[in-house]
Amino acid sequence: MKISKPFWIYTMIAIIGYVIVQVMISSGQLDMYYSNLFITMAINVMLAVSLHLVIGITGQFSIGHAGFLAVGAYISAICTMQLQLPFIVGLIVGAVVAAIAGLIVGIPTLRLRGDYLAIATLGFAEIIRIIFLNWDYVGGAAGMQVMQQTTWTYAFFGMLITIIVISNFTRSRHGRACIAIREDEIAADAMGINITYYKVLAFAIGSLFAGLAGGLFSHNFFIIQPAQFGFLKSFDILIYVVLGGLGSLSGAVIAAVALTIISLYLQDFPETRMIIYSLVLILVMLYRPVGLMGTKEITDLFKRKRKGGDVHE
Amino acid sequence: MNNPLLKVENVGIQFGGLKAVQGFDMELFEGELVGLIGPNGAGKTTSFNMLTGVYKPTEGQITFDGKVTNKMSPHQVTKSGVSRTFQNIRLFKELTVLDNVKVANHSLANHSLMSSVLRLPAHFKGEAKMEQQSIEFLKIFELDKYKDELAKNLPYGMQRRLEIARALAAGPKLLLLDEPAAGMNPQETRALMDLIALIRKKFDLTILLIEHDMGLVMGICERIYVLDHGQLIASGTPEEIRSNKKVIEAYLGEEVTI
Ligand SMILES: Nc1ncnc2c1ncn2[C@@H]1O[C@H](COP(=O)(O)OP(=O)(O)OP(=O)(O)O)[C@@H](O)[C@H]1O
Ligand SMILES: [Mg+2]
């Protein structure tokens, strides 16, 4: 079986990065504050990459991604806290329920042409938030206590699985069908692509990984509250994708990592943060409307350098 | 002759108050190369859209290869064996030339979602097969050396050819070409017509062609249908059409109003 060389190179680099951070955490060189930063980074990368599949690859404008994050967060917390199930089971159940929520939102709206999805996802995220807000079983507005169980190892491998699955999906006939839909829905349909099926599929996969991120998110903070999953959270995730470059997975990753670090330093100034975000967005729109990476990937830069010299296998 | 491959019976469509096409009847037999002509706005493209499921006719019935197709969605019609090009080129601009063709090849491979996500052997086999077949199609249209270019970067004439290559990759029995030579110079047009004759033989295709260049249509089509103001005003061999009074009027009328 042949898997492309770059795949192994990047996986190895990622795992080396994981080991370094892990060693630094175990040896106490990185305190809670910084290990938390790395975990948050991984979670945000998962959110960025999962939304990238929906918006950047399939071209469906979803602006309520935090809704699926919330479903994963609360469902996994119910599993571990109320039903005493193991953490890993909670993570899986949370992801699956988020995917089902994705199907429920996606099936009726994605069969219609046009941007109904944007409105539907926005509404969905609000409804989800209001449900948790008024549901005493999960603590209502005061929030729900959750045991801290997310470690760097969980977060890293959650992120790695998300990236591998979505990048493998994208580079296959299935992902190509999704990109064709993004490029020209009518032409894709005319070439035999079942456009509703692929839109719903991409949306459900995106929701699944947002749900998985939710499980890691809720078990990282001792408490979750509906207010954490409002429109601003959806907006944050949207910015990763737009800033990184619609259609670029590596762009989404880079933007998520960079903005996680920036927002950490601006944590105590939420207004400043929103102003800076808005300014950055305006600058991007003006000077680089395709985003940081456009539709290019880091791997493309690597390829161009090799061109001419050695032979592709 | 035996049963027609495509049978269009009394088909019509209305947009608001406008009857874009009405009472359209047509029969295509296997292996034929047939022209569909008519002045601007006659309803030619609209007819293609009904034949391919983009528009649902408000009346009448379309039967292709024994199946009623007028209620199917476009991808189902394509799978049943009808594929097309577009008058205003509709390539997947940000995809490479090769990937454009691969998209149409989609249904010829059958490796599952799981096999792709887990990179199982079936994925590699399926993708390799798609790649090889797609390159074959590109070679026919002499586009193989541009396979890694983005479709949007191709010159206009090649974009038109790529559209045909892509339509062919969907594996049709009936190929619908909507003004494939539009915007091409005479040499390019000539070369394209030879190419159409070639693929017709090679793939046992039935072809329906919309074209504005009268000389060209008369030269290569065996039969011709003429639409005017949404209505079929004539059909027959090129000789019959050339001497048809209604046709001459329709075209003269157009010139007078210009
Ligand atoms: N979706 C639509 N909504 C409203 N009117 C439409 C629609 N599609 C086509 N029409 C109208 O139907 C008529 C026929 O248009 P069509 O595009 O089929 O003409 P055509 O024969 O292909 O002309 P051309 O030679 O210019 O391509 C036109 O009057 C057009 O405006
Ligand atoms: Mg037309």
Coordinates of C-alpha atoms and ligand atoms in Angstrom, one line a residue:
Chain A
M1 CA 0.0 0.0 0.0
K2 CA 1.4 3.4 -0.9
I3 CA 0.6 6.5 1.0
S4 CA 2.1 9.7 -0.3
K5 CA 5.5 10.7 1.2
P6 CA 4.4 14.2 2.3
F7 CA 1.6 12.6 4.3
W8 CA 4.1 10.7 6.5
I9 CA 6.5 13.7 6.6
Y10 CA 3.7 16.0 8.0
T11 CA 2.4 13.4 10.4
M12 CA 5.9 12.8 11.7
I13 CA 6.5 16.5 12.2
A14 CA 3.2 16.8 14.0
I15 CA 3.9 13.9 16.3
I16 CA 7.3 15.3 17.1
G17 CA 5.6 18.5 18.0
Y18 CA 3.2 16.6 20.2
V19 CA 6.0 14.8 22.0
I20 CA 8.0 18.0 22.6
V21 CA 4.9 19.7 24.2
Q22 CA 4.0 16.6 26.1
V23 CA 7.5 16.3 27.6
M24 CA 7.5 20.0 28.5
I25 CA 4.2 19.6 30.2
S26 CA 5.2 16.4 32.2
S27 CA 8.5 18.0 33.2
G28 CA 6.6 21.1 34.5
Q29 CA 8.3 23.5 32.0
L30 CA 4.9 24.4 30.7
D31 CA 2.5 25.4 33.5
M32 CA -1.2 25.1 33.4
Y33 CA -1.5 28.4 31.6
Y34 CA 0.5 27.3 28.7
S35 CA -0.7 23.8 28.5
N36 CA -4.1 25.2 28.4
L37 CA -3.1 27.4 25.5
F38 CA -2.0 24.4 23.5
I39 CA -5.2 22.6 24.2
T40 CA -7.3 25.6 23.2
M41 CA -5.2 25.9 20.1
A42 CA -5.9 22.3 19.1
I43 CA -9.6 22.7 19.8
N44 CA -9.7 25.9 17.7
V45 CA -7.9 24.2 14.9
M46 CA -10.5 21.4 14.9
L47 CA -13.3 24.0 14.7
A48 CA -11.5 25.9 11.9
V49 CA -10.8 22.8 9.8
S50 CA -14.3 21.4 10.3
L51 CA -15.9 24.7 9.1
H52 CA -13.3 24.9 6.3
L53 CA -14.8 21.7 4.9
V54 CA -18.3 23.2 4.8
I55 CA -17.4 26.7 3.6
G56 CA -14.0 26.5 2.0
I57 CA -14.4 23.2 0.2
T58 CA -18.1 22.8 -0.4
G59 CA -19.0 26.5 -0.6
Q60 CA -21.9 26.3 1.8
F61 CA -22.1 29.4 4.0
S62 CA -22.7 28.2 7.6
I63 CA -22.5 30.9 10.2
G64 CA -23.6 28.9 13.3
H65 CA -20.8 26.5 13.8
A66 CA -20.8 27.2 17.6
G67 CA -24.2 25.5 17.7
F68 CA -22.5 22.1 16.9
L69 CA -19.7 22.9 19.3
A70 CA -22.4 23.5 22.0
V71 CA -24.1 20.2 21.2
G72 CA -20.9 18.3 21.5
A73 CA -19.9 20.1 24.7
Y74 CA -23.2 19.5 26.5
I75 CA -23.9 16.0 25.3
S76 CA -20.4 14.8 26.2
A77 CA -20.7 16.5 29.6
I78 CA -24.0 14.8 30.2
C79 CA -22.5 11.5 29.4
T80 CA -19.5 11.9 31.8
M81 CA -21.2 13.9 34.6
Q82 CA -24.7 12.6 34.7
L83 CA -24.4 9.1 33.2
Q84 CA -20.9 8.4 34.6
L85 CA -19.7 7.2 31.2
P86 CA -16.0 7.2 30.4
F87 CA -14.6 10.4 28.8
I88 CA -13.8 8.8 25.5
V89 CA -17.4 7.5 25.2
G90 CA -18.7 11.0 26.0
L91 CA -16.5 12.4 23.3
I92 CA -17.8 10.0 20.7
V93 CA -21.5 10.4 21.7
G94 CA -21.1 14.2 21.6
A95 CA -19.6 14.1 18.1
V96 CA -22.3 11.7 16.8
V97 CA -25.2 13.7 18.2
A98 CA -23.6 16.9 16.7
A99 CA -23.5 15.1 13.4
I100 CA -27.1 14.1 13.7
A101 CA -28.0 17.7 14.5
G102 CA -26.1 18.6 11.3
L103 CA -28.3 16.2 9.3
I104 CA -31.4 17.7 10.9
V105 CA -30.4 21.2 9.9
G106 CA -28.7 20.3 6.7
I107 CA -31.2 18.0 5.0
P108 CA -34.1 20.4 4.7
T109 CA -32.0 23.5 3.9
L110 CA -29.3 22.1 1.7
R111 CA -31.7 20.7 -0.9
L112 CA -32.8 24.2 -1.7
R113 CA -30.6 26.4 -3.9
G114 CA -29.3 29.6 -2.4
D115 CA -28.1 30.7 1.0
Y116 CA -30.8 29.2 3.2
L117 CA -28.1 27.4 5.2
A118 CA -26.7 30.7 6.6
I119 CA -30.0 31.7 8.0
A120 CA -30.8 28.1 9.2
T121 CA -27.4 27.6 11.0
L122 CA -27.6 31.0 12.6
G123 CA -31.1 30.2 13.9
F124 CA -30.1 26.7 14.9
A125 CA -27.1 28.0 17.0
E126 CA -29.4 30.4 18.8
I127 CA -32.1 27.8 19.5
I128 CA -29.5 25.4 20.9
R129 CA -28.1 28.1 23.2
I130 CA -31.6 29.0 24.4
I131 CA -32.5 25.3 25.0
F132 CA -29.4 24.8 27.2
L133 CA -30.1 28.2 28.9
N134 CA -33.5 27.0 30.0
W135 CA -32.8 23.4 30.8
D136 CA -32.2 22.9 34.5
Y137 CA -30.8 19.4 33.9
V138 CA -27.7 21.1 32.5
G139 CA -27.6 24.0 35.0
G140 CA -29.4 26.7 32.9
A141 CA -27.6 30.1 32.7
A142 CA -25.4 29.3 35.7
G143 CA -23.8 26.5 33.7
M144 CA -22.8 22.9 34.3
Q145 CA -19.9 21.7 36.3
V146 CA -17.6 19.4 34.3
M147 CA -14.7 17.5 35.5
Q148 CA -11.4 18.5 33.8
Q149 CA -10.4 15.5 31.7
T150 CA -9.1 17.0 28.5
T151 CA -5.3 16.5 28.3
W152 CA -2.9 17.7 25.6
T153 CA -2.8 14.1 24.4
Y154 CA -6.6 14.0 23.8
A155 CA -6.6 17.4 22.2
F156 CA -3.7 16.7 20.0
F157 CA -5.0 13.4 18.7
G158 CA -8.5 14.9 18.2
M159 CA -6.9 17.6 16.1
L160 CA -4.7 15.1 14.2
I161 CA -7.7 12.8 13.4
T162 CA -9.8 15.8 12.3
I163 CA -7.1 17.1 9.9
I164 CA -6.3 13.6 8.5
V165 CA -9.9 12.7 7.9
I166 CA -10.8 16.0 6.3
S167 CA -7.7 16.3 4.2
N168 CA -8.1 12.6 3.0
F169 CA -11.7 13.3 2.2
T170 CA -10.8 16.4 0.3
R171 CA -8.2 14.7 -1.8
S172 CA -10.6 12.0 -3.1
R173 CA -13.4 11.7 -5.6
H174 CA -15.7 12.6 -2.8
G175 CA -13.9 15.9 -2.0
R176 CA -13.5 16.7 -5.6
A177 CA -17.3 16.4 -5.9
C178 CA -17.7 18.9 -3.1
I179 CA -15.2 21.4 -4.7
A180 CA -17.1 21.1 -8.0
I181 CA -20.2 22.1 -6.1
R182 CA -18.4 25.1 -4.7
E183 CA -17.2 26.1 -8.1
D184 CA -20.4 25.6 -10.1
E185 CA -23.4 23.8 -8.7
I186 CA -25.3 23.6 -12.0
A187 CA -22.3 22.2 -13.8
A188 CA -21.5 19.7 -11.0
D189 CA -25.1 18.5 -11.1
A190 CA -24.9 18.1 -14.9
M191 CA -21.7 16.0 -14.5
G192 CA -23.6 13.5 -12.5
I193 CA -22.8 14.7 -9.0
N194 CA -25.6 14.2 -6.5
I195 CA -25.2 17.7 -5.1
T196 CA -27.6 17.4 -2.2
Y197 CA -26.0 14.2 -1.0
Y198 CA -22.5 15.8 -1.0
K199 CA -23.6 19.0 0.6
V200 CA -25.3 17.2 3.4
L201 CA -22.4 14.8 3.8
A202 CA -19.8 17.6 4.1
F203 CA -22.0 19.5 6.5
A204 CA -22.5 16.4 8.7
I205 CA -18.8 15.6 8.7
G206 CA -18.1 19.3 9.7
S207 CA -20.7 19.0 12.5
L208 CA -19.2 15.7 13.7
F209 CA -15.8 17.3 14.2
A210 CA -17.2 20.4 15.7
G211 CA -19.0 18.1 18.2
L212 CA -15.8 16.3 19.0
A213 CA -14.1 19.7 19.6
G214 CA -17.1 20.4 21.9
G215 CA -16.4 17.4 24.1
L216 CA -12.7 18.4 24.5
F217 CA -13.8 22.0 25.1
S218 CA -16.3 21.3 27.9
H219 CA -13.9 19.0 29.7
N220 CA -11.2 21.6 29.7
F221 CA -12.7 24.4 31.8
F222 CA -14.5 22.8 34.9
I223 CA -17.7 24.6 33.8
I224 CA -19.6 25.3 30.7
Q225 CA -22.3 28.0 30.2
P226 CA -24.6 28.7 27.3
A227 CA -23.1 32.2 26.9
Q228 CA -19.8 30.6 25.7
F229 CA -21.6 29.4 22.6
G230 CA -23.1 32.5 21.3
F231 CA -22.8 34.2 18.0
L232 CA -19.5 35.7 18.8
K233 CA -18.0 32.2 19.1
S234 CA -19.4 31.3 15.7
F235 CA -17.9 34.5 14.4
D236 CA -14.5 33.6 15.8
I237 CA -14.6 30.3 13.9
L238 CA -15.7 31.9 10.7
I239 CA -12.8 34.3 10.9
Y240 CA -10.3 31.5 11.1
V241 CA -11.7 30.2 7.8
V242 CA -12.0 33.5 6.0
L243 CA -8.7 34.8 7.2
G244 CA -6.8 31.6 6.4
G245 CA -8.2 31.6 2.8
L246 CA -11.4 30.0 1.7
G247 CA -10.5 26.6 0.5
S248 CA -7.1 26.2 2.2
L249 CA -6.9 23.8 5.1
S250 CA -3.4 24.9 6.1
G251 CA -4.6 28.5 6.0
A252 CA -7.4 27.6 8.4
V253 CA -4.9 25.9 10.7
I254 CA -2.5 28.8 10.6
A255 CA -5.2 31.4 11.2
A256 CA -6.6 29.4 14.1
V257 CA -3.2 29.0 15.8
A258 CA -2.3 32.7 15.3
L259 CA -5.6 34.1 16.5
T260 CA -5.7 31.8 19.5
I261 CA -2.4 33.3 20.6
I262 CA -3.5 36.8 19.9
S263 CA -6.8 36.5 21.7
L264 CA -5.0 35.0 24.7
Y265 CA -3.1 38.3 25.1
L266 CA -6.3 40.2 24.5
Q267 CA -8.3 38.1 26.9
D268 CA -8.9 40.9 29.4
F269 CA -9.9 43.4 26.7
P270 CA -12.8 41.7 24.8
E271 CA -13.7 45.0 23.1
T272 CA -10.2 45.6 21.9
R273 CA -10.2 42.1 20.6
M274 CA -13.3 42.6 18.5
I275 CA -11.9 45.9 17.2
I276 CA -8.6 44.2 16.2
Y277 CA -10.4 41.3 14.6
S278 CA -12.6 43.7 12.6
L279 CA -9.6 45.7 11.5
V280 CA -7.7 42.6 10.5
L281 CA -10.7 41.4 8.5
I282 CA -11.1 44.8 6.8
L283 CA -7.4 44.9 5.9
V284 CA -7.6 41.3 4.5
M285 CA -10.6 42.3 2.4
L286 CA -8.8 45.3 1.1
Y287 CA -5.3 43.9 0.4
R288 CA -5.8 40.1 0.2
P289 CA -9.4 39.2 -0.4
V290 CA -8.6 35.6 -1.0
G291 CA -7.2 35.3 2.6
L292 CA -3.8 34.4 3.9
M293 CA -3.3 31.3 1.7
G294 CA -6.0 31.7 -1.0
T295 CA -6.9 28.2 -2.0
K296 CA -3.3 27.1 -1.8
E297 CA -1.8 24.6 0.7
I298 CA 1.5 24.6 2.5
T299 CA 2.2 21.5 0.5
D300 CA 1.9 23.4 -2.8
L301 CA 4.7 25.7 -1.8
F302 CA 6.8 22.7 -1.0
K303 CA 5.9 21.1 -4.4
R304 CA 6.9 24.2 -6.4
K305 CA 10.3 24.2 -4.9
R306 CA 10.9 20.6 -6.0
K307 CA 9.6 21.1 -9.5
G308 CA 12.1 20.6 -12.2
G309 CA 14.5 18.6 -10.0
D310 CA 13.3 15.2 -8.8
V311 CA 10.6 13.1 -10.3
H312 CA 7.2 12.7 -8.7
E313 CA 6.4 9.2 -7.6
Chain B
M1 CA -35.8 2.0 -37.7
N2 CA -36.2 0.8 -34.1
N3 CA -37.3 2.8 -31.1
P4 CA -35.9 6.3 -30.8
L5 CA -33.1 6.8 -28.2
L6 CA -34.7 10.1 -27.2
K7 CA -38.4 10.9 -27.6
V8 CA -39.7 14.4 -26.8
E9 CA -43.5 14.7 -26.8
N10 CA -45.4 17.9 -26.8
V11 CA -43.0 19.4 -24.3
G12 CA -43.4 23.0 -23.1
I13 CA -42.3 25.3 -20.3
Q14 CA -43.6 28.6 -19.1
F15 CA -41.7 31.3 -17.1
G16 CA -44.3 33.5 -15.5
G17 CA -46.4 34.5 -18.5
L18 CA -43.7 33.7 -21.1
K19 CA -44.1 30.4 -23.0
A20 CA -40.4 29.9 -23.7
V21 CA -41.0 26.6 -25.4
Q22 CA -44.3 24.9 -26.4
G23 CA -45.5 21.8 -28.2
F24 CA -41.9 20.6 -28.8
D25 CA -41.7 17.2 -30.5
M26 CA -38.4 15.5 -31.3
E27 CA -37.1 12.0 -31.9
L28 CA -33.4 11.1 -32.0
F29 CA -32.2 7.7 -33.1
E30 CA -29.0 6.0 -32.0
G31 CA -25.9 7.3 -33.8
E32 CA -27.5 10.4 -35.4
L33 CA -26.0 13.8 -35.5
V34 CA -28.8 16.3 -35.4
G35 CA -28.8 20.1 -35.4
L36 CA -31.1 22.4 -33.3
I37 CA -31.2 25.9 -34.8
G38 CA -33.2 29.0 -34.5
P39 CA -32.9 32.8 -34.0
N40 CA -31.8 34.3 -30.7
G41 CA -34.2 33.6 -27.9
A42 CA -35.9 30.9 -29.8
G43 CA -35.8 28.5 -26.9
K44 CA -32.9 26.2 -27.9
T45 CA -30.9 26.4 -24.6
T46 CA -34.2 26.2 -22.7
S47 CA -34.9 22.9 -24.5
F48 CA -31.4 21.6 -23.5
N49 CA -32.2 22.6 -19.9
M50 CA -35.4 20.5 -20.1
L51 CA -33.6 17.6 -21.7
T52 CA -31.0 17.6 -18.9
G53 CA -33.3 18.1 -15.9
V54 CA -32.3 21.7 -15.1
Y55 CA -35.8 22.9 -15.9
K56 CA -38.9 20.7 -15.3
P57 CA -41.2 21.0 -18.3
T58 CA -44.7 22.3 -17.4
E59 CA -46.2 20.0 -20.0
G60 CA -45.3 17.0 -22.1
Q61 CA -43.0 14.0 -21.6
I62 CA -39.3 13.2 -22.3
T63 CA -38.3 9.6 -22.7
F64 CA -34.7 8.6 -22.9
D65 CA -33.5 5.1 -23.4
G66 CA -36.9 3.8 -22.3
K67 CA -37.0 5.9 -19.1
V68 CA -39.1 9.0 -18.5
T69 CA -36.6 11.6 -17.5
N70 CA -38.5 14.9 -17.3
K71 CA -39.1 14.6 -13.6
M72 CA -35.5 13.5 -12.8
S73 CA -32.9 15.8 -11.3
P74 CA -29.9 16.7 -13.5
H75 CA -27.5 14.2 -12.0
Q76 CA -30.0 11.4 -12.5
V77 CA -30.5 12.3 -16.1
T78 CA -26.7 12.4 -16.5
K79 CA -26.4 8.9 -15.0
S80 CA -29.0 7.6 -17.4
G81 CA -26.7 8.7 -20.2
V82 CA -27.3 12.3 -21.3
S83 CA -24.6 14.8 -20.8
R84 CA -24.0 18.3 -22.1
T85 CA -21.9 21.4 -22.5
F86 CA -23.0 24.9 -21.7
Q87 CA -23.4 27.9 -23.9
N88 CA -21.7 30.1 -21.4
I89 CA -18.7 27.9 -20.4
R90 CA -19.2 26.5 -16.9
L91 CA -16.0 24.9 -16.0
F92 CA -14.8 24.3 -12.4
K93 CA -12.5 27.3 -12.7
E94 CA -10.3 26.8 -9.6
L95 CA -9.8 23.1 -10.4
T96 CA -7.1 21.8 -12.7
V97 CA -7.9 20.7 -16.2
L98 CA -7.4 17.1 -15.1
D99 CA -9.7 17.5 -12.1
N100 CA -12.4 19.0 -14.2
V101 CA -12.6 15.8 -16.1
K102 CA -12.2 13.6 -13.0
V103 CA -15.3 15.2 -11.5
A104 CA -17.3 14.0 -14.5
N105 CA -15.6 10.6 -14.1
H106 CA -17.0 10.5 -10.5
S107 CA -19.5 7.7 -11.1
L108 CA -17.3 5.5 -13.1
A109 CA -15.3 4.8 -10.0
N110 CA -17.0 3.4 -6.9
H111 CA -14.6 3.5 -4.0
S112 CA -16.4 4.4 -0.9
L113 CA -16.1 7.3 1.4
M114 CA -14.6 5.1 4.1
S115 CA -11.9 3.7 1.7
S116 CA -10.9 7.3 0.9
V117 CA -10.9 8.6 4.5
L118 CA -8.9 5.6 5.7
R119 CA -6.8 5.5 2.5
L120 CA -7.6 1.8 1.9
P121 CA -6.3 0.1 -1.3
A122 CA -9.7 0.5 -3.0
H123 CA -9.2 4.3 -2.8
F124 CA -5.8 4.2 -4.6
K125 CA -7.1 1.7 -7.2
G126 CA -10.2 3.8 -7.9
E127 CA -8.3 7.1 -8.0
A128 CA -5.6 5.6 -10.3
K129 CA -8.3 4.3 -12.7
M130 CA -10.0 7.7 -12.7
E131 CA -6.7 9.5 -13.4
Q132 CA -5.8 7.2 -16.3
Q133 CA -9.3 7.4 -17.9
S134 CA -9.4 11.2 -17.5
I135 CA -6.0 11.5 -19.2
E136 CA -7.3 9.4 -22.1
F137 CA -10.1 11.9 -22.6
L138 CA -7.7 14.9 -22.4
K139 CA -5.5 13.3 -25.0
I140 CA -8.4 13.1 -27.5
F141 CA -8.7 16.9 -27.2
E142 CA -5.0 17.5 -27.0
L143 CA -5.3 18.9 -23.6
D144 CA -3.2 16.4 -21.7
K145 CA -0.2 18.7 -21.6
Y146 CA -2.2 21.3 -19.8
K147 CA -3.6 18.8 -17.2
D148 CA -2.1 20.6 -14.2
E149 CA -3.2 24.1 -15.3
L150 CA -6.2 25.7 -13.6
A151 CA -9.1 25.6 -16.0
K152 CA -9.6 29.3 -15.7
N153 CA -6.1 29.9 -17.1
L154 CA -6.8 28.1 -20.4
P155 CA -7.4 30.1 -23.5
Y156 CA -11.0 30.4 -24.6
G157 CA -10.9 27.8 -27.4
M158 CA -9.4 25.2 -25.1
Q159 CA -11.9 25.9 -22.4
R160 CA -14.6 25.0 -25.0
R161 CA -12.8 21.8 -25.8
L162 CA -12.3 21.0 -22.1
E163 CA -16.1 21.3 -21.6
I164 CA -16.6 18.7 -24.3
A165 CA -14.0 16.4 -22.8
R166 CA -15.6 16.7 -19.4
A167 CA -19.1 16.0 -20.8
L168 CA -17.7 12.9 -22.5
A169 CA -16.1 11.7 -19.3
A170 CA -19.6 11.5 -17.8
G171 CA -20.1 8.5 -20.1
P172 CA -23.1 9.7 -22.2
K173 CA -25.0 7.9 -24.9
L174 CA -26.5 11.2 -26.0
L175 CA -24.2 14.3 -26.0
L176 CA -25.8 17.8 -26.1
L177 CA -23.6 20.5 -27.4
D178 CA -24.7 24.1 -26.9
E179 CA -22.9 26.3 -29.4
P180 CA -19.6 24.5 -29.0
A181 CA -17.9 26.7 -31.7
A182 CA -19.1 30.0 -30.4
G183 CA -16.3 32.6 -30.4
M184 CA -13.9 30.3 -32.3
N185 CA -12.2 31.3 -35.6
P186 CA -12.9 29.3 -38.8
Q187 CA -9.9 27.0 -38.5
E188 CA -10.6 26.3 -34.8
T189 CA -14.2 25.6 -35.8
R190 CA -13.2 23.2 -38.6
A191 CA -10.9 21.3 -36.2
L192 CA -13.6 21.1 -33.6
M193 CA -16.1 19.7 -36.1
D194 CA -13.6 17.0 -37.1
L195 CA -13.1 16.2 -33.5
I196 CA -16.9 15.9 -32.9
A197 CA -17.1 13.5 -35.9
L198 CA -14.2 11.5 -34.4
I199 CA -15.7 11.2 -30.8
R200 CA -19.0 10.3 -32.3
K201 CA -17.5 7.3 -34.0
K202 CA -15.2 6.3 -31.2
F203 CA -17.9 6.4 -28.5
D204 CA -20.9 5.5 -30.5
L205 CA -22.5 8.7 -29.6
T206 CA -25.8 10.3 -30.6
I207 CA -25.3 14.1 -30.8
L208 CA -27.6 17.0 -30.7
L209 CA -25.9 20.3 -31.6
I210 CA -27.0 23.9 -31.2
E211 CA -25.2 26.1 -33.6
H212 CA -25.6 29.6 -35.1
D213 CA -23.3 29.0 -38.0
M214 CA -25.7 27.9 -40.7
G215 CA -23.1 26.6 -43.1
L216 CA -21.6 24.5 -40.4
V217 CA -24.9 23.0 -39.3
M218 CA -25.9 22.3 -42.9
G219 CA -22.6 20.7 -43.5
I220 CA -22.4 18.1 -40.8
C221 CA -25.9 17.4 -39.5
E222 CA -28.0 14.7 -40.9
R223 CA -31.2 16.2 -39.7
I224 CA -32.2 19.6 -38.4
Y225 CA -34.9 20.9 -36.1
V226 CA -35.7 24.6 -36.2
L227 CA -37.2 26.5 -33.3
D228 CA -38.7 30.0 -33.5
H229 CA -40.4 31.9 -30.6
G230 CA -40.5 28.7 -28.6
Q231 CA -42.2 26.7 -31.4
L232 CA -40.9 24.0 -33.7
I233 CA -41.4 25.5 -37.2
A234 CA -39.6 22.8 -39.3
S235 CA -37.6 19.6 -39.2
G236 CA -35.9 17.6 -41.8
T237 CA -32.8 17.1 -43.9
P238 CA -30.5 20.1 -44.5
E239 CA -31.9 20.4 -48.1
E240 CA -35.5 20.5 -46.8
I241 CA -34.6 23.1 -44.2
R242 CA -32.7 25.3 -46.7
S243 CA -35.7 25.6 -48.9
N244 CA -38.3 25.8 -46.1
K245 CA -40.3 29.0 -46.4
K246 CA -41.0 29.4 -42.6
V247 CA -37.3 29.0 -41.9
I248 CA -36.3 31.6 -44.4
E249 CA -38.9 34.0 -43.0
A250 CA -37.8 33.4 -39.4
Y251 CA -34.2 34.2 -40.2
L252 CA -35.0 37.0 -42.6
G253 CA -37.3 38.4 -39.9
E254 CA -34.4 38.4 -37.5
E255 CA -32.2 40.2 -39.9
V256 CA -34.8 42.9 -40.5
T257 CA -35.2 43.6 -36.8
I258 CA -31.4 43.9 -36.3
Ligands
LIG1 N1 -35.0 30.9 -16.2 C1 -35.7 31.7 -17.1 N2 -36.6 32.6 -16.6 C2 -37.3 33.4 -17.4 N3 -37.1 33.4 -18.7 C3 -36.2 32.5 -19.3 C4 -35.5 31.6 -18.5 N4 -34.7 30.9 -19.3 C5 -34.9 31.3 -20.5 N5 -35.9 32.3 -20.6 C6 -36.4 32.9 -21.7 O1 -36.8 31.9 -22.7 C7 -36.5 32.4 -24.0 C8 -35.7 31.4 -24.7 O2 -34.3 31.5 -24.2 P1 -33.2 30.5 -24.7 O3 -32.0 30.8 -23.8 O4 -33.6 29.1 -24.7 O5 -32.9 31.0 -26.2 P2 -31.8 30.4 -27.2 O6 -32.6 29.8 -28.3 O7 -30.9 29.5 -26.6 O8 -31.1 31.8 -27.7 P3 -29.6 32.1 -28.0 O9 -29.4 31.7 -29.4 O10 -29.5 33.5 -27.7 O11 -28.8 31.3 -27.0 C9 -35.9 33.8 -23.9 O12 -36.9 34.7 -24.1 C10 -35.4 33.8 -22.5 O13 -35.4 35.1 -22.0
MG2 MG -28.9 29.6 -26.1

